[in-house]
Amino acid sequence: MTSQTINAAASGTWKLGDLTVNRVGFGAMRLTQHGGAFAADAVPRDRDQAISVLRRAVELGVNHIDTAAFYFSPLRSANELINRALAPYPDDLVITTKVGPGRDPSGQWLAHATAEQLRGQVEENLRQLGRDHLDVVNLRIVGTDSIAERFGALAELREVGLIRHLGLSNVRPHHLAEAQSIAPVVCVQNMYVIGASPEQKDFLDLCGEQRIAFVPFYSIAGTGREGGATTDHSPEVHTIARAHGVSAAQIRLAWTLHQGSHVLAIPGTGDLDHLAQNVAVGSLRLSEEALTALDPLHHETA
């Protein structure tokens, strides 16, 4: 079976609350433009190409899409592309979005939303996606301050039915504990790559113990972050990639999935071939020997 036909179901499943998803999903951040995300001079991606990628993702079994209203470039909005490509939505499709950050029409970042402003961000996601409720909403934060007021505002929107489940993004363990005292948390979305610190690994394991999905971002991009996939792969990664006949990026993604059955991948791309390669990682099994070879990289700077 070639990478073009491997289904996301090969990655196994996890539950976000009562919603079952395949562990390999799709991240929409890079869908709207070529090159790095959020760049002021970003070149919009061809609309038909972006729509084709989304539809092919679903054909390949992807039923978990990560997006946000602030994922846009000149002429393109990730949410509206998702709406155009996939509505009416398949019954098993779970769309996760983020609130907190915001950008003005020119693309400049705004101050993170206050508790009072979060409802407007939720309603904007609803409008763009053409939904009457959002499956999962992650509160994305910066810093270590209390999130009680902001998470409480989202919990109120959950109570009235605008949101089905809640999650957190870019947080620390004390934020998770604070949020759980207010409402259930179904996922934590944090940066996690080869070279992750022991503290990051402990947090990932804590989520697993509590049956909370851990959703790494930049698992392929690494230090490239918004700019895209890194080319600075370690010799160990290259060696294992050659042994499996796959790319170094696929090994990085496979390593992420091997960190626990509760780990969900959301690699993003605007390229059909890269999409198929990302989905195919769900069937890639790394040996204990390979994982051991990569383990020392935990102590390197990612």
Coordinates of C-alpha atoms in Angstrom, one line a residue:
M1 CA 0.0 0.0 0.0
T2 CA 1.5 3.3 -1.0
S3 CA 1.4 6.6 0.9
Q4 CA -1.3 7.8 -1.5
T5 CA -3.7 5.2 -0.2
I6 CA -2.9 4.8 3.5
N7 CA -5.8 6.0 5.6
A8 CA -5.6 8.1 8.8
A9 CA -7.4 5.3 10.6
A10 CA -4.0 3.4 10.6
S11 CA -2.9 5.8 13.3
G12 CA -5.5 4.6 15.8
T13 CA -8.1 6.7 17.5
W14 CA -8.6 8.9 20.6
K15 CA -11.6 10.6 22.1
L16 CA -12.0 14.3 22.5
G17 CA -14.8 14.2 25.1
D18 CA -17.4 12.1 23.3
L19 CA -15.9 12.7 19.8
T20 CA -13.7 10.0 18.3
V21 CA -10.9 11.1 16.0
N22 CA -8.1 9.4 14.2
R23 CA -4.8 10.3 15.7
V24 CA -3.4 11.9 12.5
G25 CA -5.3 15.0 11.8
F26 CA -4.7 18.2 9.8
G27 CA -3.6 21.7 10.8
A28 CA -4.9 24.6 8.7
M29 CA -2.3 27.2 9.7
R30 CA -0.2 26.8 6.4
L31 CA -3.2 26.3 4.2
T32 CA -3.9 29.9 3.3
Q33 CA -0.4 31.0 2.0
H34 CA 2.9 29.8 0.6
G35 CA 5.9 30.1 2.9
G36 CA 5.8 31.0 6.5
A37 CA 2.5 31.6 8.3
F38 CA 1.5 35.1 9.3
A39 CA 4.1 36.8 7.1
A40 CA 3.1 40.3 6.1
D41 CA 4.1 39.6 2.5
A42 CA 2.6 36.1 2.3
V43 CA 1.6 35.0 -1.1
P44 CA -2.0 33.5 -1.0
R45 CA -2.3 29.9 -1.9
D46 CA -4.4 29.0 -5.0
R47 CA -8.0 28.6 -3.7
D48 CA -8.7 25.5 -5.7
Q49 CA -5.5 23.9 -4.5
A50 CA -6.3 24.6 -0.9
I51 CA -9.8 23.2 -1.3
S52 CA -8.4 20.1 -3.0
V53 CA -6.1 19.5 -0.1
L54 CA -8.9 19.7 2.4
R55 CA -11.2 17.4 0.5
R56 CA -8.3 14.9 -0.1
A57 CA -7.6 14.9 3.7
V58 CA -11.1 13.8 4.4
E59 CA -10.9 11.2 1.7
L60 CA -7.8 9.8 3.4
G61 CA -9.7 9.5 6.7
V62 CA -8.7 12.7 8.4
N63 CA -11.5 13.6 10.8
H64 CA -9.8 16.1 13.0
I65 CA -9.0 19.6 11.6
D66 CA -7.3 22.3 13.7
T67 CA -8.0 25.9 12.7
A68 CA -8.5 29.4 14.0
A69 CA -10.1 32.7 12.8
F70 CA -6.6 34.3 12.9
Y71 CA -5.3 31.8 10.3
F72 CA -5.5 34.0 7.2
S73 CA -3.4 35.6 4.5
P74 CA -4.4 38.2 1.9
L75 CA -7.4 36.8 0.1
R76 CA -7.6 33.6 2.0
S77 CA -9.2 32.5 5.4
A78 CA -8.6 29.0 6.7
N79 CA -12.0 28.8 8.2
E80 CA -13.8 29.9 5.1
L81 CA -11.7 27.5 3.0
I82 CA -12.8 24.7 5.3
N83 CA -16.4 25.8 5.0
R84 CA -16.2 26.0 1.2
A85 CA -14.5 22.6 0.9
L86 CA -16.3 20.5 3.4
A87 CA -19.7 21.8 4.2
P88 CA -22.1 20.2 4.7
Y89 CA -19.7 18.6 7.1
P90 CA -19.3 14.8 7.5
D91 CA -20.9 13.6 10.7
D92 CA -17.6 12.3 12.1
L93 CA -15.6 15.5 11.3
V94 CA -14.3 17.3 14.4
I95 CA -13.2 20.9 13.9
T96 CA -11.0 22.3 16.7
T97 CA -10.4 26.1 16.8
K98 CA -8.5 28.5 19.0
V99 CA -9.4 31.8 20.6
G100 CA -7.4 34.3 22.5
P101 CA -5.1 35.8 19.8
G102 CA -6.5 38.0 17.1
R103 CA -5.3 39.9 14.0
D104 CA -6.7 43.0 12.4
P105 CA -7.6 43.0 8.7
S106 CA -4.1 44.0 7.8
G107 CA -2.7 41.0 9.6
Q108 CA -1.2 42.8 12.6
W109 CA -1.5 41.0 15.9
L110 CA -3.9 42.5 18.5
A111 CA -3.7 42.2 22.2
H112 CA -5.1 38.8 23.4
A113 CA -8.8 38.8 23.9
T114 CA -10.2 39.6 27.4
A115 CA -12.9 37.5 28.9
E116 CA -15.5 39.9 27.5
Q117 CA -14.1 39.7 24.0
L118 CA -13.9 35.9 23.7
R119 CA -17.6 35.6 22.8
G120 CA -17.0 37.7 19.8
Q121 CA -14.1 35.5 18.7
V122 CA -16.3 32.4 19.2
E123 CA -19.1 33.9 17.1
E124 CA -16.6 34.9 14.4
N125 CA -15.4 31.2 14.2
L126 CA -19.1 30.1 14.0
R127 CA -19.8 32.5 11.2
Q128 CA -16.8 31.7 9.1
L129 CA -17.2 27.9 9.5
G130 CA -21.0 28.0 9.0
R131 CA -21.7 26.2 12.2
D132 CA -24.2 26.6 15.0
H133 CA -21.7 25.3 17.6
L134 CA -18.0 24.6 17.7
D135 CA -16.8 21.1 18.5
V136 CA -13.7 22.0 20.5
V137 CA -12.4 25.5 21.4
N138 CA -8.9 25.9 22.8
L139 CA -8.0 28.9 24.9
R140 CA -4.6 29.9 23.7
I141 CA -2.6 32.0 26.1
V142 CA 0.8 33.7 26.5
G143 CA 2.4 33.9 30.0
T144 CA 1.8 32.3 33.3
D145 CA -1.0 34.4 34.7
S146 CA -4.4 33.0 35.9
I147 CA -6.7 31.9 33.1
A148 CA -9.8 31.5 35.4
E149 CA -11.7 34.5 34.1
R150 CA -11.1 33.8 30.4
F151 CA -11.6 30.0 30.7
G152 CA -14.7 30.7 32.8
A153 CA -16.1 32.9 30.0
L154 CA -15.7 30.0 27.5
A155 CA -17.2 27.6 30.0
E156 CA -20.3 29.8 30.0
L157 CA -20.5 29.6 26.2
R158 CA -20.2 25.8 26.6
E159 CA -23.2 25.8 29.0
V160 CA -25.4 27.6 26.5
G161 CA -24.4 25.3 23.7
L162 CA -22.1 27.4 21.5
I163 CA -19.2 25.1 22.4
R164 CA -19.2 21.4 22.9
H165 CA -15.8 20.8 24.4
L166 CA -13.0 23.0 25.8
G167 CA -9.2 22.7 25.6
L168 CA -6.1 24.7 26.3
S169 CA -3.1 25.9 24.2
N170 CA 0.4 27.0 25.1
V171 CA -0.1 26.4 28.8
R172 CA 1.6 24.9 31.9
P173 CA 0.4 22.3 34.3
H174 CA -1.0 24.9 36.8
H175 CA -3.2 26.3 34.0
L176 CA -4.6 22.8 33.4
A177 CA -5.4 22.4 37.1
E178 CA -7.0 25.8 37.2
A179 CA -9.2 25.2 34.1
Q180 CA -10.3 21.7 35.4
S181 CA -11.7 23.3 38.5
I182 CA -14.0 25.3 36.2
A183 CA -15.0 22.9 33.4
P184 CA -13.7 19.6 31.8
V185 CA -10.7 19.9 29.5
V186 CA -10.4 17.5 26.6
C187 CA -7.1 18.5 25.1
V188 CA -3.9 20.4 25.6
Q189 CA -2.2 21.8 22.6
N190 CA 1.5 22.7 23.3
M191 CA 4.7 22.7 21.3
Y192 CA 6.4 19.4 21.5
V193 CA 9.3 18.2 19.3
I194 CA 12.3 15.9 19.4
G195 CA 14.5 17.5 22.0
A196 CA 11.6 18.3 24.3
S197 CA 12.6 19.1 27.9
P198 CA 11.9 16.7 30.8
E199 CA 9.3 19.2 32.0
Q200 CA 7.5 19.1 28.7
K201 CA 7.6 15.3 28.7
D202 CA 6.2 15.2 32.3
F203 CA 3.3 17.4 31.2
L204 CA 2.6 15.2 28.2
D205 CA 2.6 12.2 30.5
L206 CA 0.3 14.0 33.0
C207 CA -2.2 14.5 30.3
G208 CA -2.1 10.9 29.4
E209 CA -2.7 9.9 33.0
Q210 CA -5.8 12.1 33.0
R211 CA -7.0 10.8 29.7
I212 CA -6.6 14.3 28.1
A213 CA -5.5 14.4 24.5
F214 CA -2.1 16.0 24.0
V215 CA -1.8 17.8 20.6
P216 CA 1.7 18.9 19.7
F217 CA 2.3 21.8 17.4
Y218 CA 5.5 22.3 15.3
S219 CA 6.3 18.6 15.7
I220 CA 7.7 18.7 12.1
A221 CA 8.6 22.4 11.9
G222 CA 10.6 22.3 15.1
T223 CA 12.7 25.4 15.5
G224 CA 11.3 26.6 12.1
R225 CA 8.0 27.2 13.9
E226 CA 5.7 29.4 11.7
G227 CA 8.4 29.4 9.0
G228 CA 7.9 25.8 8.1
A229 CA 9.6 22.4 8.4
T230 CA 13.2 22.4 9.6
T231 CA 16.0 21.0 7.6
D232 CA 18.2 20.8 10.6
H233 CA 17.7 17.1 11.3
S234 CA 20.0 15.1 13.5
P235 CA 22.1 12.2 12.1
E236 CA 20.0 9.8 14.1
V237 CA 16.8 11.1 12.4
H238 CA 18.4 10.8 9.0
T239 CA 19.7 7.2 9.7
I240 CA 16.3 6.0 10.8
A241 CA 14.6 7.7 7.9
R242 CA 16.8 5.9 5.4
A243 CA 16.2 2.6 7.1
H244 CA 12.4 3.1 6.7
G245 CA 12.6 4.6 3.3
V246 CA 10.8 7.7 4.4
S247 CA 11.7 11.4 4.9
A248 CA 13.2 12.9 8.1
A249 CA 10.0 14.9 8.5
Q250 CA 8.0 11.7 8.6
I251 CA 10.3 10.3 11.3
R252 CA 9.9 13.4 13.4
L253 CA 6.1 13.1 13.1
A254 CA 6.1 9.3 13.8
W255 CA 8.3 9.9 16.9
T256 CA 5.6 12.3 18.2
L257 CA 2.9 9.7 17.8
H258 CA 5.0 7.2 19.7
Q259 CA 5.0 9.4 22.8
G260 CA 1.6 8.0 23.9
S261 CA -1.8 6.8 22.6
H262 CA -3.3 10.1 23.7
V263 CA -1.0 12.1 21.4
L264 CA -2.8 13.6 18.3
A265 CA -0.8 14.9 15.3
I266 CA -2.0 17.9 13.4
P267 CA 0.6 18.4 10.6
G268 CA -0.3 21.1 8.1
T269 CA 0.4 21.5 4.4
G270 CA -1.0 23.0 1.2
D271 CA 0.6 20.2 -0.9
L272 CA -1.2 17.0 -1.8
D273 CA 1.9 14.8 -1.8
H274 CA 3.0 16.1 1.6
L275 CA -0.5 15.5 2.9
A276 CA -0.4 11.9 1.8
Q277 CA 3.0 11.5 3.4
N278 CA 1.8 13.0 6.7
V279 CA -1.2 10.7 6.8
A280 CA 0.9 7.7 6.0
V281 CA 3.0 8.3 9.1
G282 CA 0.1 6.8 11.0
S283 CA 1.1 3.4 9.8
L284 CA 4.8 3.8 10.5
R285 CA 6.0 1.8 13.5
L286 CA 9.3 2.7 15.0
S287 CA 11.3 -0.1 16.8
E288 CA 12.4 0.2 20.4
E289 CA 15.9 0.4 19.0
A290 CA 15.0 3.5 16.9
L291 CA 13.2 5.1 19.7
T292 CA 16.2 4.5 22.0
A293 CA 18.4 6.1 19.4
L294 CA 16.2 9.2 19.4
D295 CA 15.9 9.4 23.2
P296 CA 19.2 11.2 23.8
L297 CA 17.9 14.0 21.6
H298 CA 15.6 14.9 24.5
H299 CA 18.6 16.6 26.1
E300 CA 19.3 18.8 23.0
T301 CA 17.8 22.2 22.3
A302 CA 14.8 21.8 20.0

